[in-house]
PDB file of C-alpha atoms in Angstrom:
ATOM      1  CA  MET A 125     128.781  63.334  92.996  1.00  0.00           C
ATOM      2  CA  SER A 126     125.777  64.965  91.311  1.00  0.00           C
ATOM      3  CA  THR A 127     123.417  62.869  89.266  1.00  0.00           C
ATOM      4  CA  PRO A 128     122.693  64.069  85.712  1.00  0.00           C
ATOM      5  CA  SER A 129     119.328  65.543  86.708  1.00  0.00           C
ATOM      6  CA  GLU A 130     121.039  67.550  89.469  1.00  0.00           C
ATOM      7  CA  TYR A 131     123.762  68.914  87.204  1.00  0.00           C
ATOM      8  CA  LYS A 132     123.584  72.677  86.789  1.00  0.00           C
ATOM      9  CA  LEU A 133     124.820  74.082  83.496  1.00  0.00           C
ATOM     10  CA  PRO A 134     127.348  76.890  83.900  1.00  0.00           C
ATOM     11  CA  GLU A 135     126.165  80.303  82.775  1.00  0.00           C
ATOM     12  CA  TYR A 136     128.292  81.890  80.049  1.00  0.00           C
ATOM     13  CA  THR A 137     128.354  85.628  79.406  1.00  0.00           C
ATOM     14  CA  VAL A 138     129.499  87.424  76.254  1.00  0.00           C
ATOM     15  CA  LYS A 139     132.775  88.073  78.079  1.00  0.00           C
ATOM     16  CA  ASP A 140     133.189  84.344  78.685  1.00  0.00           C
ATOM     17  CA  TYR A 141     132.703  83.543  75.006  1.00  0.00           C
ATOM     18  CA  ALA A 142     135.156  86.307  74.113  1.00  0.00           C
ATOM     19  CA  SER A 143     137.647  84.712  76.513  1.00  0.00           C
ATOM     20  CA  PHE A 144     137.098  81.297  74.920  1.00  0.00           C
ATOM     21  CA  ALA A 145     137.726  82.860  71.509  1.00  0.00           C
ATOM     22  CA  LEU A 146     140.853  84.667  72.719  1.00  0.00           C
ATOM     23  CA  ALA A 147     142.268  81.506  74.282  1.00  0.00           C
ATOM     24  CA  GLY A 148     141.551  79.576  71.088  1.00  0.00           C
ATOM     25  CA  ALA A 149     143.117  82.287  68.933  1.00  0.00           C
ATOM     26  CA  ILE A 150     146.321  82.338  70.967  1.00  0.00           C
ATOM     27  CA  GLY A 151     146.528  78.556  71.128  1.00  0.00           C
ATOM     28  CA  CYS A 152     146.014  78.012  67.404  1.00  0.00           C
ATOM     29  CA  GLY A 153     147.983  81.038  66.188  1.00  0.00           C
ATOM     30  CA  ALA A 154     151.007  80.259  68.339  1.00  0.00           C
ATOM     31  CA  THR A 155     151.114  76.534  67.612  1.00  0.00           C
ATOM     32  CA  HIS A 156     150.538  76.794  63.869  1.00  0.00           C
ATOM     33  CA  GLY A 157     153.090  79.595  63.680  1.00  0.00           C
ATOM     34  CA  ALA A 158     155.656  77.462  65.491  1.00  0.00           C
ATOM     35  CA  MET A 159     154.969  74.601  63.084  1.00  0.00           C
ATOM     36  CA  THR A 160     155.535  76.726  59.973  1.00  0.00           C
ATOM     37  CA  PRO A 161     158.858  75.030  59.013  1.00  0.00           C
ATOM     38  CA  ILE A 162     157.255  71.584  59.186  1.00  0.00           C
ATOM     39  CA  ASP A 163     154.224  72.822  57.257  1.00  0.00           C
ATOM     40  CA  VAL A 164     156.456  74.275  54.538  1.00  0.00           C
ATOM     41  CA  VAL A 165     158.179  70.919  54.069  1.00  0.00           C
ATOM     42  CA  LYS A 166     154.873  69.023  54.211  1.00  0.00           C
ATOM     43  CA  THR A 167     153.378  71.282  51.541  1.00  0.00           C
ATOM     44  CA  ARG A 168     156.432  70.877  49.302  1.00  0.00           C
ATOM     45  CA  ILE A 169     156.206  67.080  49.601  1.00  0.00           C
ATOM     46  CA  GLN A 170     152.518  67.207  48.667  1.00  0.00           C
ATOM     47  CA  LEU A 171     153.020  69.521  45.698  1.00  0.00           C
ATOM     48  CA  GLU A 172     156.251  68.058  44.324  1.00  0.00           C
ATOM     49  CA  PRO A 173     156.561  64.471  45.579  1.00  0.00           C
ATOM     50  CA  THR A 174     159.029  63.541  42.844  1.00  0.00           C
ATOM     51  CA  VAL A 175     161.394  66.327  43.927  1.00  0.00           C
ATOM     52  CA  TYR A 176     160.964  66.087  47.683  1.00  0.00           C
ATOM     53  CA  ASN A 177     161.094  62.309  47.979  1.00  0.00           C
ATOM     54  CA  LYS A 178     163.635  61.783  50.749  1.00  0.00           C
ATOM     55  CA  GLY A 179     161.333  61.932  53.744  1.00  0.00           C
ATOM     56  CA  MET A 180     160.869  64.734  56.228  1.00  0.00           C
ATOM     57  CA  LEU A 181     164.496  65.237  57.284  1.00  0.00           C
ATOM     58  CA  GLY A 182     165.807  64.862  53.756  1.00  0.00           C
ATOM     59  CA  SER A 183     163.275  67.372  52.457  1.00  0.00           C
ATOM     60  CA  PHE A 184     164.251  69.828  55.192  1.00  0.00           C
ATOM     61  CA  LYS A 185     167.837  69.617  53.980  1.00  0.00           C
ATOM     62  CA  GLN A 186     166.748  70.050  50.357  1.00  0.00           C
ATOM     63  CA  VAL A 187     164.812  73.231  51.104  1.00  0.00           C
ATOM     64  CA  ILE A 188     167.639  74.724  53.170  1.00  0.00           C
ATOM     65  CA  LYS A 189     170.267  73.814  50.582  1.00  0.00           C
ATOM     66  CA  SER A 190     168.380  75.231  47.608  1.00  0.00           C
ATOM     67  CA  GLU A 191     166.680  78.259  49.186  1.00  0.00           C
ATOM     68  CA  GLY A 192     168.297  78.914  52.547  1.00  0.00           C
ATOM     69  CA  ALA A 193     166.991  78.418  56.082  1.00  0.00           C
ATOM     70  CA  GLY A 194     164.725  81.456  55.769  1.00  0.00           C
ATOM     71  CA  ALA A 195     162.562  79.554  53.291  1.00  0.00           C
ATOM     72  CA  LEU A 196     161.312  77.419  56.174  1.00  0.00           C
ATOM     73  CA  LEU A 197     159.442  80.463  57.501  1.00  0.00           C
ATOM     74  CA  THR A 198     157.657  81.147  54.219  1.00  0.00           C
ATOM     75  CA  GLY A 199     154.012  81.962  54.894  1.00  0.00           C
ATOM     76  CA  LEU A 200     154.521  82.706  58.598  1.00  0.00           C
ATOM     77  CA  GLY A 201     152.375  85.863  58.499  1.00  0.00           C
ATOM     78  CA  PRO A 202     149.241  84.361  56.944  1.00  0.00           C
ATOM     79  CA  THR A 203     149.704  81.252  59.067  1.00  0.00           C
ATOM     80  CA  ILE A 204     149.623  83.142  62.369  1.00  0.00           C
ATOM     81  CA  LEU A 205     146.804  85.498  61.368  1.00  0.00           C
ATOM     82  CA  GLY A 206     144.707  82.872  59.598  1.00  0.00           C
ATOM     83  CA  TYR A 207     144.907  80.268  62.319  1.00  0.00           C
ATOM     84  CA  SER A 208     144.375  82.827  65.074  1.00  0.00           C
ATOM     85  CA  LEU A 209     141.076  83.753  63.423  1.00  0.00           C
ATOM     86  CA  GLN A 210     140.257  80.108  62.901  1.00  0.00           C
ATOM     87  CA  GLY A 211     141.108  79.252  66.507  1.00  0.00           C
ATOM     88  CA  ALA A 212     138.816  81.965  67.818  1.00  0.00           C
ATOM     89  CA  PHE A 213     135.862  80.593  65.866  1.00  0.00           C
ATOM     90  CA  LYS A 214     136.841  76.954  66.386  1.00  0.00           C
ATOM     91  CA  PHE A 215     137.127  76.933  70.172  1.00  0.00           C
ATOM     92  CA  GLY A 216     134.716  79.758  70.931  1.00  0.00           C
ATOM     93  CA  GLY A 217     132.172  78.327  68.514  1.00  0.00           C
ATOM     94  CA  TYR A 218     132.542  74.825  69.919  1.00  0.00           C
ATOM     95  CA  GLU A 219     131.745  76.055  73.422  1.00  0.00           C
ATOM     96  CA  LEU A 220     128.766  78.038  72.107  1.00  0.00           C
ATOM     97  CA  PHE A 221     127.219  75.278  70.002  1.00  0.00           C
ATOM     98  CA  LYS A 222     127.900  72.570  72.567  1.00  0.00           C
ATOM     99  CA  LYS A 223     126.094  74.483  75.300  1.00  0.00           C
ATOM    100  CA  THR A 224     123.278  75.472  72.922  1.00  0.00           C
ATOM    101  CA  PHE A 225     122.644  71.855  71.915  1.00  0.00           C
ATOM    102  CA  ILE A 226     122.686  70.708  75.541  1.00  0.00           C
ATOM    103  CA  GLU A 227     120.237  73.417  76.584  1.00  0.00           C
ATOM    104  CA  TYR A 228     117.941  72.569  73.678  1.00  0.00           C
ATOM    105  CA  LEU A 229     117.937  68.816  74.300  1.00  0.00           C
ATOM    106  CA  GLY A 230     118.092  68.912  78.074  1.00  0.00           C
ATOM    107  CA  TYR A 231     121.054  67.603  80.024  1.00  0.00           C
ATOM    108  CA  ASP A 232     119.842  64.023  80.518  1.00  0.00           C
ATOM    109  CA  THR A 233     119.056  63.552  76.820  1.00  0.00           C
ATOM    110  CA  ALA A 234     122.256  65.282  75.720  1.00  0.00           C
ATOM    111  CA  LYS A 235     124.315  62.976  77.919  1.00  0.00           C
ATOM    112  CA  GLN A 236     122.864  59.974  76.094  1.00  0.00           C
ATOM    113  CA  TYR A 237     123.861  61.457  72.736  1.00  0.00           C
ATOM    114  CA  LYS A 238     127.072  63.204  73.711  1.00  0.00           C
ATOM    115  CA  ASP A 239     129.027  61.973  70.690  1.00  0.00           C
ATOM    116  CA  SER A 240     126.437  63.588  68.436  1.00  0.00           C
ATOM    117  CA  ILE A 241     126.763  66.795  70.467  1.00  0.00           C
ATOM    118  CA  TYR A 242     130.547  66.765  70.026  1.00  0.00           C
ATOM    119  CA  ILE A 243     130.248  66.067  66.294  1.00  0.00           C
ATOM    120  CA  GLY A 244     127.586  68.687  65.586  1.00  0.00           C
ATOM    121  CA  SER A 245     129.249  71.389  67.678  1.00  0.00           C
ATOM    122  CA  SER A 246     132.688  70.888  66.156  1.00  0.00           C
ATOM    123  CA  ALA A 247     131.335  70.737  62.589  1.00  0.00           C
ATOM    124  CA  LEU A 248     129.363  73.975  62.916  1.00  0.00           C
ATOM    125  CA  ALA A 249     132.218  75.783  64.630  1.00  0.00           C
ATOM    126  CA  GLU A 250     134.634  74.704  61.919  1.00  0.00           C
ATOM    127  CA  PHE A 251     132.354  75.844  59.097  1.00  0.00           C
ATOM    128  CA  PHE A 252     132.409  79.429  60.331  1.00  0.00           C
ATOM    129  CA  ALA A 253     136.101  79.198  61.202  1.00  0.00           C
ATOM    130  CA  ASP A 254     136.924  78.181  57.635  1.00  0.00           C
ATOM    131  CA  ILE A 255     135.188  81.219  56.181  1.00  0.00           C
ATOM    132  CA  ALA A 256     137.711  83.321  58.097  1.00  0.00           C
ATOM    133  CA  LEU A 257     140.678  81.042  57.396  1.00  0.00           C
ATOM    134  CA  CYS A 258     140.306  80.363  53.676  1.00  0.00           C
ATOM    135  CA  PRO A 259     141.723  83.609  52.174  1.00  0.00           C
ATOM    136  CA  LEU A 260     144.792  83.483  54.397  1.00  0.00           C
ATOM    137  CA  GLU A 261     145.354  79.777  53.814  1.00  0.00           C
ATOM    138  CA  ALA A 262     145.184  80.378  50.058  1.00  0.00           C
ATOM    139  CA  THR A 263     147.803  83.104  50.441  1.00  0.00           C
ATOM    140  CA  ARG A 264     150.026  80.881  52.575  1.00  0.00           C
ATOM    141  CA  ILE A 265     149.943  77.995  50.123  1.00  0.00           C
ATOM    142  CA  ARG A 266     150.693  80.305  47.197  1.00  0.00           C
ATOM    143  CA  LEU A 267     153.708  81.744  49.028  1.00  0.00           C
ATOM    144  CA  VAL A 268     155.016  78.292  49.940  1.00  0.00           C
ATOM    145  CA  SER A 269     154.427  76.720  46.528  1.00  0.00           C
ATOM    146  CA  GLN A 270     155.721  79.739  44.588  1.00  0.00           C
ATOM    147  CA  PRO A 271     158.491  81.339  46.691  1.00  0.00           C
ATOM    148  CA  THR A 272     158.966  84.206  44.216  1.00  0.00           C
ATOM    149  CA  PHE A 273     155.239  85.033  44.054  1.00  0.00           C
ATOM    150  CA  ALA A 274     155.363  87.806  46.658  1.00  0.00           C
ATOM    151  CA  ASN A 275     157.210  89.041  49.706  1.00  0.00           C
ATOM    152  CA  GLY A 276     155.042  88.126  52.667  1.00  0.00           C
ATOM    153  CA  LEU A 277     151.402  88.276  53.696  1.00  0.00           C
ATOM    154  CA  ILE A 278     150.419  91.730  52.455  1.00  0.00           C
ATOM    155  CA  GLY A 279     152.191  91.348  49.123  1.00  0.00           C
ATOM    156  CA  GLY A 280     150.788  87.888  48.475  1.00  0.00           C
ATOM    157  CA  PHE A 281     147.255  88.764  49.554  1.00  0.00           C
ATOM    158  CA  SER A 282     147.256  91.965  47.493  1.00  0.00           C
ATOM    159  CA  ARG A 283     148.579  90.283  44.359  1.00  0.00           C
ATOM    160  CA  ILE A 284     146.011  87.480  44.450  1.00  0.00           C
ATOM    161  CA  LEU A 285     143.236  90.019  45.043  1.00  0.00           C
ATOM    162  CA  LYS A 286     144.416  92.262  42.198  1.00  0.00           C
ATOM    163  CA  GLU A 287     145.173  89.602  39.598  1.00  0.00           C
ATOM    164  CA  GLU A 288     142.575  86.937  40.360  1.00  0.00           C
ATOM    165  CA  GLY A 289     139.815  88.614  42.359  1.00  0.00           C
ATOM    166  CA  VAL A 290     138.144  87.849  45.673  1.00  0.00           C
ATOM    167  CA  GLY A 291     136.724  84.565  44.403  1.00  0.00           C
ATOM    168  CA  SER A 292     140.209  83.126  44.026  1.00  0.00           C
ATOM    169  CA  PHE A 293     140.646  83.173  47.797  1.00  0.00           C
ATOM    170  CA  TYR A 294     137.764  80.717  48.047  1.00  0.00           C
ATOM    171  CA  ASN A 295     138.825  78.317  45.280  1.00  0.00           C
ATOM    172  CA  GLY A 296     139.910  76.046  48.086  1.00  0.00           C
ATOM    173  CA  PHE A 297     136.820  76.538  50.262  1.00  0.00           C
ATOM    174  CA  THR A 298     135.198  73.240  49.285  1.00  0.00           C
ATOM    175  CA  PRO A 299     138.332  71.153  49.894  1.00  0.00           C
ATOM    176  CA  ILE A 300     139.106  73.095  53.064  1.00  0.00           C
ATOM    177  CA  LEU A 301     135.655  72.128  54.347  1.00  0.00           C
ATOM    178  CA  PHE A 302     136.268  68.501  53.361  1.00  0.00           C
ATOM    179  CA  LYS A 303     139.585  68.701  55.185  1.00  0.00           C
ATOM    180  CA  GLN A 304     138.799  70.802  58.230  1.00  0.00           C
ATOM    181  CA  ILE A 305     135.327  69.598  59.199  1.00  0.00           C
ATOM    182  CA  PRO A 306     136.325  65.906  59.463  1.00  0.00           C
ATOM    183  CA  TYR A 307     139.573  67.075  61.070  1.00  0.00           C
ATOM    184  CA  ASN A 308     137.774  69.152  63.674  1.00  0.00           C
ATOM    185  CA  ILE A 309     135.180  66.471  64.356  1.00  0.00           C
ATOM    186  CA  ALA A 310     137.931  63.916  64.982  1.00  0.00           C
ATOM    187  CA  LYS A 311     139.912  66.464  66.982  1.00  0.00           C
ATOM    188  CA  PHE A 312     137.159  67.337  69.461  1.00  0.00           C
ATOM    189  CA  LEU A 313     135.361  63.989  69.524  1.00  0.00           C
ATOM    190  CA  VAL A 314     138.529  61.972  70.131  1.00  0.00           C
ATOM    191  CA  PHE A 315     139.864  64.551  72.584  1.00  0.00           C
ATOM    192  CA  GLU A 316     136.658  64.531  74.630  1.00  0.00           C
ATOM    193  CA  ARG A 317     136.589  60.737  74.692  1.00  0.00           C
ATOM    194  CA  ALA A 318     140.324  60.313  75.349  1.00  0.00           C
ATOM    195  CA  ASN A 319     140.195  62.956  78.053  1.00  0.00           C
ATOM    196  CA  GLU A 320     137.276  61.180  79.710  1.00  0.00           C
ATOM    197  CA  ALA A 321     138.983  57.771  79.471  1.00  0.00           C
ATOM    198  CA  ILE A 322     142.243  59.038  80.962  1.00  0.00           C
ATOM    199  CA  TYR A 323     140.516  60.741  83.879  1.00  0.00           C
ATOM    200  CA  ASN A 324     138.442  57.608  84.524  1.00  0.00           C
ATOM    201  CA  ALA A 325     141.631  55.536  84.615  1.00  0.00           C
ATOM    202  CA  ILE A 326     143.177  57.761  87.284  1.00  0.00           C
ATOM    203  CA  PRO A 327     142.136  56.708  90.798  1.00  0.00           C
ATOM    204  CA  THR A 328     142.355  60.261  92.156  1.00  0.00           C
ATOM    205  CA  PRO A 329     139.149  62.289  91.622  1.00  0.00           C
ATOM    206  CA  LYS A 330     139.463  64.890  88.878  1.00  0.00           C
ATOM    207  CA  VAL A 331     138.795  67.791  91.246  1.00  0.00           C
ATOM    208  CA  ASP A 332     141.703  66.717  93.464  1.00  0.00           C
ATOM    209  CA  LEU A 333     144.310  66.499  90.701  1.00  0.00           C
ATOM    210  CA  SER A 334     147.118  69.030  90.468  1.00  0.00           C
ATOM    211  CA  THR A 335     147.495  71.549  87.675  1.00  0.00           C
ATOM    212  CA  ALA A 336     150.427  69.527  86.335  1.00  0.00           C
ATOM    213  CA  ALA A 337     148.264  66.404  86.207  1.00  0.00           C
ATOM    214  CA  HIS A 338     145.521  68.213  84.274  1.00  0.00           C
ATOM    215  CA  THR A 339     148.151  69.513  81.856  1.00  0.00           C
ATOM    216  CA  ALA A 340     149.511  66.001  81.332  1.00  0.00           C
ATOM    217  CA  VAL A 341     146.013  64.669  80.629  1.00  0.00           C
ATOM    218  CA  ASN A 342     145.372  67.420  78.084  1.00  0.00           C
ATOM    219  CA  LEU A 343     148.691  66.724  76.383  1.00  0.00           C
ATOM    220  CA  GLY A 344     148.051  62.996  76.176  1.00  0.00           C
ATOM    221  CA  ALA A 345     144.478  63.315  74.950  1.00  0.00           C
ATOM    222  CA  GLY A 346     145.588  65.999  72.494  1.00  0.00           C
ATOM    223  CA  ILE A 347     148.245  63.775  70.929  1.00  0.00           C
ATOM    224  CA  ILE A 348     145.720  60.973  70.434  1.00  0.00           C
ATOM    225  CA  ALA A 349     143.172  63.394  68.972  1.00  0.00           C
ATOM    226  CA  GLY A 350     145.743  65.038  66.721  1.00  0.00           C
ATOM    227  CA  CYS A 351     146.905  61.780  65.162  1.00  0.00           C
ATOM    228  CA  ALA A 352     143.323  60.676  64.523  1.00  0.00           C
ATOM    229  CA  ALA A 353     142.469  64.039  62.987  1.00  0.00           C
ATOM    230  CA  ALA A 354     145.565  64.016  60.760  1.00  0.00           C
ATOM    231  CA  ILE A 355     144.748  60.623  59.249  1.00  0.00           C
ATOM    232  CA  VAL A 356     141.082  61.451  58.657  1.00  0.00           C
ATOM    233  CA  SER A 357     141.811  64.747  56.910  1.00  0.00           C
ATOM    234  CA  GLN A 358     145.016  63.927  55.006  1.00  0.00           C
ATOM    235  CA  PRO A 359     143.525  63.343  51.508  1.00  0.00           C
ATOM    236  CA  ALA A 360     141.659  66.653  51.597  1.00  0.00           C
ATOM    237  CA  ASP A 361     144.763  68.425  52.922  1.00  0.00           C
ATOM    238  CA  THR A 362     146.713  67.224  49.891  1.00  0.00           C
ATOM    239  CA  LEU A 363     143.916  68.311  47.554  1.00  0.00           C
ATOM    240  CA  LEU A 364     143.834  71.727  49.204  1.00  0.00           C
ATOM    241  CA  SER A 365     147.537  72.219  48.569  1.00  0.00           C
ATOM    242  CA  LYS A 366     147.055  71.249  44.931  1.00  0.00           C
ATOM    243  CA  VAL A 367     143.921  73.298  44.266  1.00  0.00           C
ATOM    244  CA  ASN A 368     145.475  76.507  45.574  1.00  0.00           C
ATOM    245  CA  LYS A 369     148.431  76.061  43.231  1.00  0.00           C
ATOM    246  CA  THR A 370     146.436  75.027  40.157  1.00  0.00           C
ATOM    247  CA  LYS A 371     144.441  77.521  38.115  1.00  0.00           C
ATOM    248  CA  LYS A 372     141.089  76.337  36.824  1.00  0.00           C
ATOM    249  CA  ALA A 373     140.650  75.879  33.090  1.00  0.00           C
ATOM    250  CA  PRO A 374     138.210  78.298  31.427  1.00  0.00           C
ATOM    251  CA  GLY A 375     134.701  77.311  32.457  1.00  0.00           C
ATOM    252  CA  GLN A 376     135.916  74.668  34.896  1.00  0.00           C
ATOM    253  CA  SER A 377     134.157  74.498  38.255  1.00  0.00           C
ATOM    254  CA  THR A 378     135.923  73.994  41.569  1.00  0.00           C
ATOM    255  CA  VAL A 379     134.316  70.562  41.881  1.00  0.00           C
ATOM    256  CA  GLY A 380     135.552  69.688  38.397  1.00  0.00           C
ATOM    257  CA  LEU A 381     139.066  70.736  39.329  1.00  0.00           C
ATOM    258  CA  LEU A 382     138.886  68.674  42.521  1.00  0.00           C
ATOM    259  CA  ILE A 383     137.820  65.571  40.598  1.00  0.00           C
ATOM    260  CA  GLN A 384     140.628  66.113  38.104  1.00  0.00           C
ATOM    261  CA  LEU A 385     143.250  66.482  40.833  1.00  0.00           C
ATOM    262  CA  ALA A 386     141.905  63.521  42.826  1.00  0.00           C
ATOM    263  CA  LYS A 387     142.245  61.273  39.776  1.00  0.00           C
ATOM    264  CA  GLN A 388     145.797  62.478  39.217  1.00  0.00           C
ATOM    265  CA  LEU A 389     146.780  61.878  42.835  1.00  0.00           C
ATOM    266  CA  GLY A 390     145.263  58.455  43.412  1.00  0.00           C
ATOM    267  CA  VAL A 391     145.082  56.886  46.868  1.00  0.00           C
ATOM    268  CA  SER A 392     148.817  56.815  47.560  1.00  0.00           C
ATOM    269  CA  GLY A 393     149.301  60.366  46.328  1.00  0.00           C
ATOM    270  CA  SER A 394     146.491  61.577  48.567  1.00  0.00           C
ATOM    271  CA  PHE A 395     148.458  60.445  51.611  1.00  0.00           C
ATOM    272  CA  ALA A 396     151.762  62.005  50.546  1.00  0.00           C
ATOM    273  CA  GLY A 397     153.363  63.777  53.475  1.00  0.00           C
ATOM    274  CA  LEU A 398     151.322  61.908  56.111  1.00  0.00           C
ATOM    275  CA  PRO A 399     154.252  61.076  58.447  1.00  0.00           C
ATOM    276  CA  THR A 400     155.248  64.736  58.507  1.00  0.00           C
ATOM    277  CA  ARG A 401     151.671  65.786  59.132  1.00  0.00           C
ATOM    278  CA  LEU A 402     151.249  63.254  61.953  1.00  0.00           C
ATOM    279  CA  VAL A 403     154.203  64.855  63.725  1.00  0.00           C
ATOM    280  CA  MET A 404     152.909  68.350  63.085  1.00  0.00           C
ATOM    281  CA  VAL A 405     149.226  67.817  63.878  1.00  0.00           C
ATOM    282  CA  GLY A 406     149.821  65.528  66.843  1.00  0.00           C
ATOM    283  CA  THR A 407     152.141  68.074  68.400  1.00  0.00           C
ATOM    284  CA  LEU A 408     150.110  71.187  67.713  1.00  0.00           C
ATOM    285  CA  THR A 409     146.792  69.627  68.750  1.00  0.00           C
ATOM    286  CA  SER A 410     148.157  68.554  72.119  1.00  0.00           C
ATOM    287  CA  LEU A 411     149.666  72.000  72.651  1.00  0.00           C
ATOM    288  CA  GLN A 412     146.469  73.752  71.550  1.00  0.00           C
ATOM    289  CA  PHE A 413     144.314  71.966  74.096  1.00  0.00           C
ATOM    290  CA  THR A 414     146.938  72.511  76.785  1.00  0.00           C
ATOM    291  CA  ILE A 415     147.269  76.231  76.037  1.00  0.00           C
ATOM    292  CA  TYR A 416     143.504  76.588  75.729  1.00  0.00           C
ATOM    293  CA  GLY A 417     142.884  74.949  79.088  1.00  0.00           C
ATOM    294  CA  SER A 418     145.589  76.987  80.810  1.00  0.00           C
ATOM    295  CA  LEU A 419     144.393  80.286  79.345  1.00  0.00           C
ATOM    296  CA  LYS A 420     140.780  79.582  80.273  1.00  0.00           C
ATOM    297  CA  LYS A 421     141.905  79.127  83.851  1.00  0.00           C
ATOM    298  CA  ALA A 422     144.046  82.281  83.724  1.00  0.00           C
ATOM    299  CA  LEU A 423     141.109  84.255  82.302  1.00  0.00           C
ATOM    300  CA  ASN A 424     138.810  82.954  85.065  1.00  0.00           C
ATOM    301  CA  CYS A 425     136.447  81.292  82.613  1.00  0.00           C
ATOM    302  CA  PRO A 426     133.682  79.097  84.007  1.00  0.00           C
ATOM    303  CA  PRO A 427     134.182  75.344  83.592  1.00  0.00           C
ATOM    304  CA  ALA A 428     133.293  73.579  80.362  1.00  0.00           C
ATOM    305  CA  VAL A 429     129.968  71.784  80.226  1.00  0.00           C
ATOM    306  CA  ALA A 430     130.573  68.197  81.331  1.00  0.00           C
ATOM    307  CA  LEU A 431     128.685  65.327  79.708  1.00  0.00           C
TER     308      LEU A 431
END
C-alpha cells in the first residue's frame, strides 16, 4: 500500500467535472423527486402542525382524503429541476473544492486535516448550489402550502415573479443557507467518516470487494450520514417552510422575519416533522451516494481523492 508521500492525486479534466455534476444531478433529482409525497406531508406538518397532528401516516391519509392522491405530487416539477441543479453543484463542487484544497495544502498536510477539508469543500459547494436551488424551492413550497396558488412549476414560478418580483425567490436564501450548509457538511463529513470506518471493519481489502459490496457500503454510510444531516438541519428546514409562506411586513428585513418566526415556533416547533424527515433524508441520502458512485463508474470517472 502506498504511503501518503507516494500517493499520486488523480488528474481531473473538465469532462470529469462535468461527469461528476451529471451524476450528482441525476442522483439528487431522481431521489428528491421520488420523495415528493413524503416532502409534501412533511411540509404540511411544519406549516400547520395543529391540523396535521396525527403523525406521518395519519397526515398522509388526511391529505389524500381532503385533496386526493394527486396532491401528494404537488411541487414535483420544481423539486426535480431544483434538486437536479443543486446536485450538480453539490457533488461536482465538492469534488472540485476537495481536490483544490488538497493540492494547495499538499497531500500529507491535507491528510492530517481531512475533516476540515470535508467541511470546507461541502460548505463552499453548497453555497453555490443554493443560489441555483432557492428560486425553485420557493416555488415548490408555495405550491405545497397553497395548493390553489398555481398549476405546476411554470405557473407558480411565473406568478411569484410577476406579483412579487425576483427578490421574492430569495426571501428564503438566508434560512436555506442555515439549513443546507450544516446539512451538507454533516452529509459529506459523516459519509466520508462512516464510509472509511465500514471499509476498515471489513477484512477484505477495498480493491478486492465486489460491486455489490461497494454498493452496500455506500448505502449504509449514506443512511448514517442522512440521519445526522436531517437532525442538524431540521430547525432551519422548518423556518424555510415558514418564511416562504409568510410575507414580510412593510419595511421588515428577512432577518427580522426569521427572528419573528423562530420566536413563534420555539424549540419543539422547530423540530416539527422530524420523524418524517429522518425517513426521507436517510433514504434519499443513501440512494444519492449509491447512484452517484454507480454513475461515476459507468461514466468512467477517475477515482475520488482518498485521504
